[in-house]
Amino acid sequence: MFFLSDMLNKKLNLPKPSEALPGRARAIPTTSRHHVLKKPLKGPYPEGFETAMFGLGCFWGAERLFWQLEGVWVTAVGYAGGFTPNPTYQETCTGLTGHAEVVLVVHDPKIVSYAALLKLFWESHDPTQGMRQGNDVGTAYRSAIYTLGDAQLQAARASRDAYETSLRGADHGRITTEIAPAPEFYFAEGDHQQYLAKNPYGYCNLKGTGIACAIPAAASA
């Protein structure tokens, strides 16, 4: 009983750097091309395109949301926000790497704006649940926006504040989403990339709150 309680506690609390798994120096193997979009997963990406990074629970369903958007050039799933270098899926799921499951989104800002990506992010999950998303419990499933540049950081914060007002008006709790400058992104193993395209009846636990997100002008600039 103590063992189970200890493991759950570790999954619900981020480890200290000294407690994190050691990881490895070499990147874990992944696939080279997107299974649906047929683009190179690791680039090079087209000039003028932008990159965004989101965590909203299990990355299988989250990635599918973004690759379906017009203007998205390529997506990839991976791990970010923790301490363990080049973690595996199994290691991340223990909660002892500190990473969140995230989606990397490369998009053409002339077709789909960062504000539109933020709107999809907020409306596609419940950002008030802390270290979980529905039945998926643990730090790996936390809500997170990792920003690349000050414009994304300010837009993410403005959208959070606006959406929290809407959520609390509908009797939801406070938003627990982590918003921070993007840390290093580690590509997940090949079998996790575009998982739901390869396994159309696979697991997806994503569920929004049903509350629309009105992106404020500050987040759309």
CSV table of C-alpha atoms in Angstrom, one decimal:
chain,number,residue,atom,x,y,z
A,1,MET,CA,0.0,0.0,0.0
A,2,PHE,CA,2.8,2.4,0.9
A,3,PHE,CA,4.5,1.6,-2.4
A,4,LEU,CA,1.5,2.5,-4.5
A,5,SER,CA,1.0,5.7,-2.5
A,6,ASP,CA,4.6,6.6,-3.0
A,7,MET,CA,4.5,6.0,-6.7
A,8,LEU,CA,1.3,8.1,-7.1
A,9,ASN,CA,2.8,10.9,-5.1
A,10,LYS,CA,5.9,10.9,-7.4
A,11,LYS,CA,3.6,11.1,-10.5
A,12,LEU,CA,1.7,14.0,-9.0
A,13,ASN,CA,4.7,16.0,-8.0
A,14,LEU,CA,7.6,17.2,-10.2
A,15,PRO,CA,10.9,15.7,-9.2
A,16,LYS,CA,13.8,17.8,-8.1
A,17,PRO,CA,16.8,17.8,-10.5
A,18,SER,CA,18.7,15.5,-8.1
A,19,GLU,CA,15.8,13.0,-8.1
A,20,ALA,CA,15.3,12.8,-11.9
A,21,LEU,CA,16.3,9.8,-14.0
A,22,PRO,CA,19.7,10.1,-15.6
A,23,GLY,CA,18.7,9.7,-19.2
A,24,ARG,CA,21.3,9.4,-21.9
A,25,ALA,CA,23.6,11.5,-24.1
A,26,ARG,CA,22.3,10.2,-27.4
A,27,ALA,CA,18.8,11.0,-28.9
A,28,ILE,CA,16.4,8.1,-28.9
A,29,PRO,CA,15.5,6.8,-32.4
A,30,THR,CA,12.4,8.2,-34.1
A,31,THR,CA,10.9,8.3,-37.6
A,32,SER,CA,12.2,10.7,-40.3
A,33,ARG,CA,8.9,11.7,-42.0
A,34,HIS,CA,5.4,12.6,-40.9
A,35,HIS,CA,3.1,9.7,-41.5
A,36,VAL,CA,0.2,11.9,-42.7
A,37,LEU,CA,1.8,15.1,-44.0
A,38,LYS,CA,4.9,13.4,-45.5
A,39,LYS,CA,7.2,16.2,-44.4
A,40,PRO,CA,10.5,15.8,-42.6
A,41,LEU,CA,9.9,15.5,-38.9
A,42,LYS,CA,13.1,17.3,-37.9
A,43,GLY,CA,13.2,19.8,-40.7
A,44,PRO,CA,14.6,21.7,-42.3
A,45,TYR,CA,11.4,23.8,-42.0
A,46,PRO,CA,10.4,26.4,-44.6
A,47,GLU,CA,11.7,29.9,-44.2
A,48,GLY,CA,9.2,32.2,-42.6
A,49,PHE,CA,7.3,29.4,-40.8
A,50,GLU,CA,6.9,29.4,-37.0
A,51,THR,CA,7.1,26.8,-34.3
A,52,ALA,CA,4.8,26.4,-31.3
A,53,MET,CA,4.8,23.8,-28.5
A,54,PHE,CA,1.8,22.6,-26.5
A,55,GLY,CA,1.1,20.0,-23.8
A,56,LEU,CA,-2.6,19.1,-23.2
A,57,GLY,CA,-2.6,15.6,-21.9
A,58,CYS,CA,-1.8,12.4,-23.9
A,59,PHE,CA,0.1,13.6,-27.0
A,60,TRP,CA,-1.6,11.0,-29.3
A,61,GLY,CA,-4.9,12.9,-29.6
A,62,ALA,CA,-3.3,16.3,-29.1
A,63,GLU,CA,-1.1,15.9,-32.2
A,64,ARG,CA,-4.0,14.8,-34.4
A,65,LEU,CA,-5.9,18.1,-33.6
A,66,PHE,CA,-3.0,20.2,-34.9
A,67,TRP,CA,-2.0,18.2,-38.0
A,68,GLN,CA,-5.6,18.6,-39.3
A,69,LEU,CA,-5.4,22.4,-39.3
A,70,GLU,CA,-4.9,24.1,-42.6
A,71,GLY,CA,-1.6,25.9,-42.5
A,72,VAL,CA,0.2,23.4,-40.3
A,73,TRP,CA,3.2,22.1,-42.1
A,74,VAL,CA,4.3,19.4,-39.8
A,75,THR,CA,3.7,18.1,-36.2
A,76,ALA,CA,5.7,15.9,-33.9
A,77,VAL,CA,5.2,14.5,-30.4
A,78,GLY,CA,7.9,14.5,-27.7
A,79,TYR,CA,8.9,15.4,-24.2
A,80,ALA,CA,9.8,18.8,-22.7
A,81,GLY,CA,9.9,20.7,-19.5
A,82,GLY,CA,11.8,18.2,-17.4
A,83,PHE,CA,15.3,17.3,-16.4
A,84,THR,CA,16.2,13.9,-18.0
A,85,PRO,CA,18.1,14.2,-21.3
A,86,ASN,CA,16.7,12.2,-24.1
A,87,PRO,CA,14.0,10.3,-22.1
A,88,THR,CA,12.0,7.4,-23.3
A,89,TYR,CA,8.2,7.1,-23.2
A,90,GLN,CA,8.4,4.6,-20.3
A,91,GLU,CA,10.7,6.9,-18.3
A,92,THR,CA,8.5,9.9,-18.9
A,93,CYS,CA,5.4,8.0,-17.7
A,94,THR,CA,7.0,7.3,-14.3
A,95,GLY,CA,6.9,11.0,-13.6
A,96,LEU,CA,10.6,10.9,-12.7
A,97,THR,CA,11.9,12.8,-15.7
A,98,GLY,CA,9.8,15.9,-15.0
A,99,HIS,CA,8.8,16.2,-18.7
A,100,ALA,CA,5.3,16.8,-20.1
A,101,GLU,CA,4.0,15.0,-23.2
A,102,VAL,CA,4.0,17.8,-25.8
A,103,VAL,CA,3.3,18.5,-29.5
A,104,LEU,CA,5.6,20.5,-31.7
A,105,VAL,CA,3.7,22.5,-34.3
A,106,VAL,CA,5.4,24.0,-37.4
A,107,HIS,CA,2.9,26.4,-39.1
A,108,ASP,CA,2.6,29.0,-41.8
A,109,PRO,CA,1.6,32.2,-39.9
A,110,LYS,CA,0.1,33.6,-43.1
A,111,ILE,CA,-2.5,30.8,-43.1
A,112,VAL,CA,-3.0,29.8,-39.4
A,113,SER,CA,-2.0,32.3,-36.7
A,114,TYR,CA,-0.5,31.5,-33.3
A,115,ALA,CA,-3.8,32.9,-31.8
A,116,ALA,CA,-5.7,30.3,-33.7
A,117,LEU,CA,-3.4,27.6,-32.3
A,118,LEU,CA,-4.0,29.0,-28.8
A,119,LYS,CA,-7.8,28.8,-29.3
A,120,LEU,CA,-7.6,25.2,-30.3
A,121,PHE,CA,-5.3,24.4,-27.4
A,122,TRP,CA,-7.6,26.0,-24.8
A,123,GLU,CA,-10.8,24.5,-26.1
A,124,SER,CA,-9.6,21.0,-26.6
A,125,HIS,CA,-8.8,20.1,-23.0
A,126,ASP,CA,-9.5,21.1,-19.4
A,127,PRO,CA,-6.7,23.4,-18.3
A,128,THR,CA,-7.8,23.4,-14.6
A,129,GLN,CA,-6.9,19.8,-13.7
A,130,GLY,CA,-3.3,20.2,-12.5
A,131,MET,CA,-1.2,17.1,-12.9
A,132,ARG,CA,-3.7,15.2,-14.9
A,133,GLN,CA,-6.1,15.2,-17.9
A,134,GLY,CA,-9.2,13.1,-17.2
A,135,ASN,CA,-8.2,9.5,-16.4
A,136,ASP,CA,-4.6,10.2,-17.3
A,137,VAL,CA,-2.9,11.0,-14.0
A,138,GLY,CA,0.6,12.3,-13.6
A,139,THR,CA,3.0,15.2,-14.3
A,140,ALA,CA,3.5,14.0,-17.9
A,141,TYR,CA,-0.1,15.0,-18.6
A,142,ARG,CA,0.0,18.5,-17.3
A,143,SER,CA,-1.3,21.4,-19.4
A,144,ALA,CA,1.6,23.5,-20.7
A,145,ILE,CA,2.4,26.2,-23.3
A,146,TYR,CA,6.1,26.5,-24.0
A,147,THR,CA,6.8,29.7,-25.9
A,148,LEU,CA,9.4,30.6,-28.5
A,149,GLY,CA,10.0,34.3,-28.2
A,150,ASP,CA,8.4,37.2,-26.3
A,151,ALA,CA,5.4,37.6,-28.6
A,152,GLN,CA,4.3,34.0,-28.0
A,153,LEU,CA,4.8,34.4,-24.3
A,154,GLN,CA,2.7,37.6,-24.1
A,155,ALA,CA,0.0,36.1,-26.3
A,156,ALA,CA,-0.2,32.9,-24.3
A,157,ARG,CA,-0.5,34.8,-21.0
A,158,ALA,CA,-3.2,37.1,-22.4
A,159,SER,CA,-5.2,34.2,-23.8
A,160,ARG,CA,-4.9,32.4,-20.4
A,161,ASP,CA,-6.2,35.4,-18.5
A,162,ALA,CA,-9.1,35.8,-20.9
A,163,TYR,CA,-10.0,32.2,-20.9
A,164,GLU,CA,-9.8,31.9,-17.1
A,165,THR,CA,-12.4,34.7,-16.8
A,166,SER,CA,-14.7,32.7,-19.1
A,167,LEU,CA,-14.1,29.4,-17.2
A,168,ARG,CA,-14.6,30.9,-13.7
A,169,GLY,CA,-17.8,32.5,-15.0
A,170,ALA,CA,-19.0,29.0,-15.7
A,171,ASP,CA,-18.0,27.7,-12.3
A,172,HIS,CA,-14.7,26.1,-13.3
A,173,GLY,CA,-11.6,26.3,-11.2
A,174,ARG,CA,-8.4,28.3,-11.9
A,175,ILE,CA,-6.2,27.5,-14.9
A,176,THR,CA,-3.1,25.5,-13.9
A,177,THR,CA,-1.4,25.6,-17.3
A,178,GLU,CA,2.3,26.1,-17.1
A,179,ILE,CA,3.5,28.9,-19.4
A,180,ALA,CA,7.2,29.3,-19.9
A,181,PRO,CA,9.9,29.8,-22.5
A,182,ALA,CA,10.4,26.7,-24.5
A,183,PRO,CA,12.9,24.2,-23.0
A,184,GLU,CA,14.6,21.6,-25.1
A,185,PHE,CA,12.3,19.4,-27.1
A,186,TYR,CA,13.0,15.6,-27.3
A,187,PHE,CA,11.4,13.8,-30.1
A,188,ALA,CA,9.4,10.7,-29.0
A,189,GLU,CA,9.9,7.3,-30.4
A,190,GLY,CA,8.7,6.5,-33.9
A,191,ASP,CA,5.7,4.4,-32.9
A,192,HIS,CA,4.3,7.4,-30.9
A,193,GLN,CA,4.5,9.8,-33.9
A,194,GLN,CA,1.1,10.3,-35.5
A,195,TYR,CA,-0.1,7.3,-33.5
A,196,LEU,CA,-3.8,7.8,-34.2
A,197,ALA,CA,-3.2,7.9,-37.9
A,198,LYS,CA,-1.6,4.5,-37.7
A,199,ASN,CA,-4.1,3.2,-35.1
A,200,PRO,CA,-7.4,5.0,-35.8
A,201,TYR,CA,-9.2,3.2,-33.0
A,202,GLY,CA,-6.4,4.0,-30.5
A,203,TYR,CA,-6.8,5.6,-27.1
A,204,CYS,CA,-7.7,9.3,-27.0
A,205,ASN,CA,-8.8,10.9,-23.7
A,206,LEU,CA,-9.0,14.6,-24.8
A,207,LYS,CA,-12.1,16.4,-23.7
A,208,GLY,CA,-12.7,20.1,-23.5
A,209,THR,CA,-14.7,22.1,-21.0
A,210,GLY,CA,-17.3,23.1,-23.6
A,211,ILE,CA,-16.5,26.8,-23.0
A,212,ALA,CA,-15.4,28.8,-26.0
A,213,CYS,CA,-12.2,30.7,-25.9
A,214,ALA,CA,-12.4,34.3,-27.2
A,215,ILE,CA,-8.8,35.3,-28.0
A,216,PRO,CA,-8.2,38.9,-26.9
A,217,ALA,CA,-6.6,41.5,-29.2
A,218,ALA,CA,-3.4,41.4,-27.1
A,219,ALA,CA,-3.0,37.7,-28.0
A,220,SER,CA,-3.9,38.2,-31.7
A,221,ALA,CA,-1.3,40.9,-32.5
